[in-house]
Short mmCIF file of C-alpha atoms in Angstrom, two decimals:
data_model
loop_
_atom_site.label_atom_id
_atom_site.label_comp_id
_atom_site.label_asym_id
_atom_site.label_seq_id
_atom_site.Cartn_x
_atom_site.Cartn_y
_atom_site.Cartn_z
CA MET A 1 -12.33 138.87 13.40
CA ARG A 2 -12.59 142.67 13.24
CA LEU A 3 -9.77 145.05 14.07
CA ALA A 4 -10.91 145.52 17.67
CA GLU A 5 -10.83 141.76 18.29
CA LEU A 6 -7.42 141.46 16.62
CA SER A 7 -6.18 144.17 18.97
CA GLU A 8 -7.69 142.45 22.00
CA ARG A 9 -6.33 139.00 21.16
CA SER A 10 -2.86 140.26 20.30
CA GLY A 11 -2.52 142.87 23.02
CA VAL A 12 -1.44 145.40 20.37
CA ALA A 13 -3.18 148.78 20.26
CA ILE A 14 -5.44 149.50 17.27
CA ALA A 15 -3.35 152.54 16.35
CA THR A 16 -0.20 150.40 16.27
CA ILE A 17 -1.89 147.75 14.10
CA LYS A 18 -2.97 150.46 11.67
CA TYR A 19 0.63 151.70 11.55
CA TYR A 20 1.88 148.17 10.77
CA LEU A 21 -0.73 147.92 8.01
CA ARG A 22 0.40 151.23 6.49
CA GLU A 23 4.05 150.15 6.64
CA GLY A 24 3.31 146.83 4.96
CA LEU A 25 4.35 144.75 7.96
CA LEU A 26 0.88 143.23 8.19
CA PRO A 27 -1.10 142.15 5.11
CA PRO A 28 -4.41 143.93 4.49
CA GLY A 29 -7.53 142.41 5.96
CA HIS A 30 -10.25 140.83 3.88
CA ARG A 31 -12.37 143.76 2.76
CA VAL A 32 -16.00 143.60 3.94
CA SER A 33 -17.00 147.15 3.09
CA ALA A 34 -15.37 150.46 2.24
CA THR A 35 -14.46 151.00 5.89
CA THR A 36 -14.41 147.50 7.37
CA ALA A 37 -12.11 144.51 7.01
CA ASP A 38 -11.93 141.07 8.57
CA TYR A 39 -8.71 139.52 9.91
CA ASP A 40 -7.89 135.86 10.49
CA ASP A 41 -5.48 133.76 12.53
CA GLY A 42 -2.78 134.39 9.93
CA HIS A 43 -2.94 138.10 10.71
CA LEU A 44 -2.78 137.34 14.42
CA ARG A 45 0.28 135.11 13.95
CA ARG A 46 2.05 137.70 11.78
CA LEU A 47 1.19 140.49 14.20
CA ARG A 48 2.76 138.59 17.08
CA LEU A 49 5.88 137.96 15.00
CA VAL A 50 6.17 141.64 14.06
CA ARG A 51 5.74 142.63 17.70
CA ALA A 52 8.44 140.18 18.75
CA MET A 53 10.86 141.48 16.12
CA ILE A 54 10.33 145.12 16.98
CA GLN A 55 10.11 144.89 20.76
CA VAL A 56 11.90 141.81 22.06
CA GLY A 57 14.48 140.94 19.45
CA GLN A 58 17.79 139.47 20.56
CA VAL A 59 19.63 142.68 19.62
CA GLY A 60 17.08 145.13 20.89
CA GLN A 61 14.49 146.83 18.74
CA VAL A 62 14.68 145.92 15.05
CA PRO A 63 14.05 148.85 12.66
CA VAL A 64 10.77 148.78 10.76
CA ALA A 65 12.63 148.74 7.42
CA THR A 66 14.52 145.61 8.51
CA VAL A 67 11.32 143.92 9.66
CA ARG A 68 9.78 144.68 6.26
CA GLU A 69 12.77 143.15 4.46
CA VAL A 70 12.73 140.00 6.60
CA LEU A 71 9.01 139.51 5.98
CA ARG A 72 9.41 140.15 2.26
CA HIS A 73 11.78 137.19 2.04
CA ALA A 74 9.55 135.06 4.27
CA ASP A 75 6.60 135.70 1.93
CA ASP A 76 8.49 135.18 -1.35
CA ASP A 77 6.91 132.08 -2.91
CA SER A 78 9.41 132.19 -5.79
CA LEU A 79 12.26 131.06 -3.50
CA GLY A 80 13.09 127.52 -2.52
CA ARG A 81 12.88 126.68 1.17
CA THR A 82 16.61 126.92 1.90
CA ILE A 83 17.02 130.26 0.12
CA ARG A 84 13.78 131.56 1.59
CA LEU A 85 14.79 130.75 5.17
CA GLY A 86 18.34 131.90 4.62
CA ALA A 87 17.37 135.22 3.07
CA ALA A 88 14.91 135.97 5.88
CA LEU A 89 17.47 135.13 8.57
CA TRP A 90 20.32 137.00 6.86
CA ALA A 91 18.18 140.13 6.86
CA LEU A 92 18.06 140.08 10.66
CA PRO A 93 20.66 142.28 12.35
CA GLU A 94 23.56 140.43 13.92
CA GLU A 95 24.14 140.77 17.63
CA PRO A 96 27.02 143.23 18.19
CA GLY A 97 30.23 141.31 18.67
CA PRO A 98 33.45 142.13 20.54
CA GLY A 99 35.49 142.81 17.48
CA ASP A 100 35.66 143.54 13.78
CA GLN A 101 36.87 141.34 10.95
CA GLN A 102 37.41 144.19 8.50
CA GLY A 103 40.84 144.44 6.97
CA ASP A 104 43.51 141.77 6.65
CA ASP A 105 45.45 141.95 9.89
CA GLU A 106 47.11 138.77 11.08
CA ALA A 107 44.34 137.86 13.51
CA VAL A 108 41.64 138.12 10.84
CA VAL A 109 43.66 136.11 8.33
CA THR A 110 44.32 133.39 10.90
CA ALA A 111 40.70 133.38 12.07
CA ARG A 112 39.37 133.08 8.52
CA ALA A 113 41.73 130.19 7.84
CA GLU A 114 40.69 128.38 11.02
CA VAL A 115 36.98 128.87 10.29
CA ASP A 116 37.52 127.57 6.77
CA ARG A 117 39.40 124.56 8.15
CA LEU A 118 36.61 123.95 10.65
CA LEU A 119 33.97 123.93 7.91
CA GLY A 120 36.09 121.47 5.95
CA VAL A 121 36.46 119.15 8.95
CA LEU A 122 32.71 119.27 9.56
CA GLY A 123 31.83 118.80 5.90
CA TRP A 124 29.67 121.94 5.93
CA SER A 125 30.04 122.59 2.21
CA THR A 126 27.26 125.19 1.91
CA ALA A 127 28.69 127.36 4.67
CA ARG A 128 32.14 127.01 3.15
CA GLU A 129 30.97 128.02 -0.31
CA LEU A 130 29.09 131.07 0.98
CA GLY A 131 31.99 132.19 3.14
CA ASP A 132 32.07 135.93 3.81
CA LEU A 133 28.85 136.41 1.84
CA SER A 134 27.13 135.13 4.97
CA PRO A 135 26.80 137.66 7.82
CA VAL A 136 26.95 134.75 10.26
CA HIS A 137 30.26 133.59 8.78
CA ARG A 138 31.63 137.12 9.08
CA SER A 139 30.47 137.29 12.69
CA LEU A 140 32.21 134.00 13.50
CA VAL A 141 35.46 135.17 11.89
CA ALA A 142 35.25 138.43 13.84
CA GLY A 143 34.73 136.61 17.13
CA VAL A 144 37.59 134.18 16.53
CA ALA A 145 39.88 137.05 15.49
CA THR A 146 39.10 138.88 18.74
CA LEU A 147 39.92 135.77 20.76
CA ILE A 148 43.24 135.48 18.92
CA ARG A 149 44.12 139.11 19.63
CA LEU A 150 43.37 138.57 23.33
CA GLY A 151 45.67 135.57 23.52
CA HIS A 152 43.04 132.84 23.27
CA PRO A 153 43.80 131.23 19.90
CA TRP A 154 40.66 129.23 19.16
CA ASP A 155 41.43 126.93 16.27
CA ALA A 156 39.34 124.47 14.28
CA ALA A 157 40.05 121.62 16.70
CA LEU A 158 38.71 123.62 19.65
CA MET A 159 35.63 124.82 17.76
CA ALA A 160 34.63 121.50 16.21
CA PRO A 161 32.96 119.91 19.31
CA TYR A 162 30.92 123.07 19.87
CA ALA A 163 29.94 123.20 16.19
CA ARG A 164 28.71 119.60 16.32
CA LEU A 165 26.57 120.40 19.35
CA MET A 166 25.14 123.41 17.48
CA HIS A 167 24.34 121.16 14.53
CA GLN A 168 22.24 119.00 16.83
CA ALA A 169 20.40 122.16 17.93
CA ALA A 170 19.90 123.12 14.27
CA VAL A 171 18.38 119.71 13.52
CA ARG A 172 15.93 120.26 16.36
CA ASP A 173 15.17 123.78 15.11
CA LEU A 174 14.26 122.59 11.63
CA ASP A 175 12.26 119.66 12.98
CA LEU A 176 10.09 122.26 14.75
CA VAL A 177 9.91 124.47 11.65
CA GLU A 178 8.78 121.58 9.45
CA ALA A 179 5.78 121.00 11.71
CA TYR A 180 4.14 124.12 10.25
CA PRO A 181 1.84 123.53 7.24
CA SER A 182 2.75 126.35 4.82
CA GLU A 183 6.05 127.64 3.50
CA ALA A 184 5.30 131.14 4.80
CA GLN A 185 4.60 129.75 8.27
CA LYS A 186 7.85 127.76 8.16
CA ALA A 187 9.78 130.93 7.33
CA GLU A 188 7.96 132.87 10.05
CA ALA A 189 8.76 130.12 12.57
CA ALA A 190 12.44 130.20 11.62
CA VAL A 191 12.57 133.97 12.10
CA ALA A 192 10.74 133.74 15.44
CA ALA A 193 13.16 131.05 16.59
CA ALA A 194 16.16 133.16 15.63
CA ILE A 195 14.82 136.13 17.59
CA LEU A 196 13.30 134.45 20.63
CA PHE A 197 15.25 131.22 21.09
CA GLN A 198 18.73 132.75 21.10
CA PRO A 199 18.35 134.33 24.57
CA VAL A 200 16.92 131.03 25.85
CA LEU A 201 19.81 129.00 24.42
CA LYS A 202 22.34 131.46 25.82
CA ALA A 203 20.74 131.23 29.26
CA LEU A 204 20.66 127.42 29.10
CA HIS A 205 24.35 127.42 28.18
CA ARG A 206 25.21 129.55 31.19
CA LEU A 207 23.06 127.46 33.51
CA ALA A 208 24.80 124.33 32.23
CA GLN A 209 28.18 125.95 32.94
CA GLU A 210 27.09 126.77 36.48
CA GLU A 211 25.83 123.23 37.04
CA GLU A 212 28.98 121.60 35.69
CA SER A 213 31.19 123.92 37.73
CA ALA A 214 29.32 123.01 40.92
CA ARG A 215 29.59 119.30 40.13
CA ARG A 216 33.32 119.52 39.52
CA TYR A 217 34.38 121.99 42.17
CA GLY A 218 31.53 122.16 44.67
CA LEU A 219 29.69 125.23 45.84
CA SER A 220 32.23 126.47 48.35
#
């Protein structure tokens, strides 16, 4: 397809597509002449992913430099699947949390110990080995530390049932990712899921809370 058709099918303006091409967010088209290039369904898929990351990400607009870094990892054929997916997802900005895990105050120390104990109970050896190298691990420690400071001491025993439910969700996530034929598409799908599924899962969680509350206590 030519640039005009790519724009029409994606709903993205030609000027914006040209900007993404200049910034390296979209691979060059297949050159037909000095001034003309053809684009395929891979370009359309990548364009939709870029648009989702920049415009409808879970933490608001993602900076172009961050999008470029995420896509660089997604396209890196030298990486194994686990590292490739992990690197792409780690490059995404974390949703702002209620607290900070910097420093070694009592709440942070306790939270880190409880998270470590949780990972041991679950047998999540990879997460335990990575520890604070993982931005997700740091975010979890920060959230638990904030709960502790507010008088809600969430320990490993309280977190474990939730973590097991999240593992079931992760199994489903990767089952969907594995349905894609190429490694690049698998990485793209994982990134898209991280950006677009999180608001859906959060909404489903809240709806489930509302439903269970009504079942237990009624609507009055």
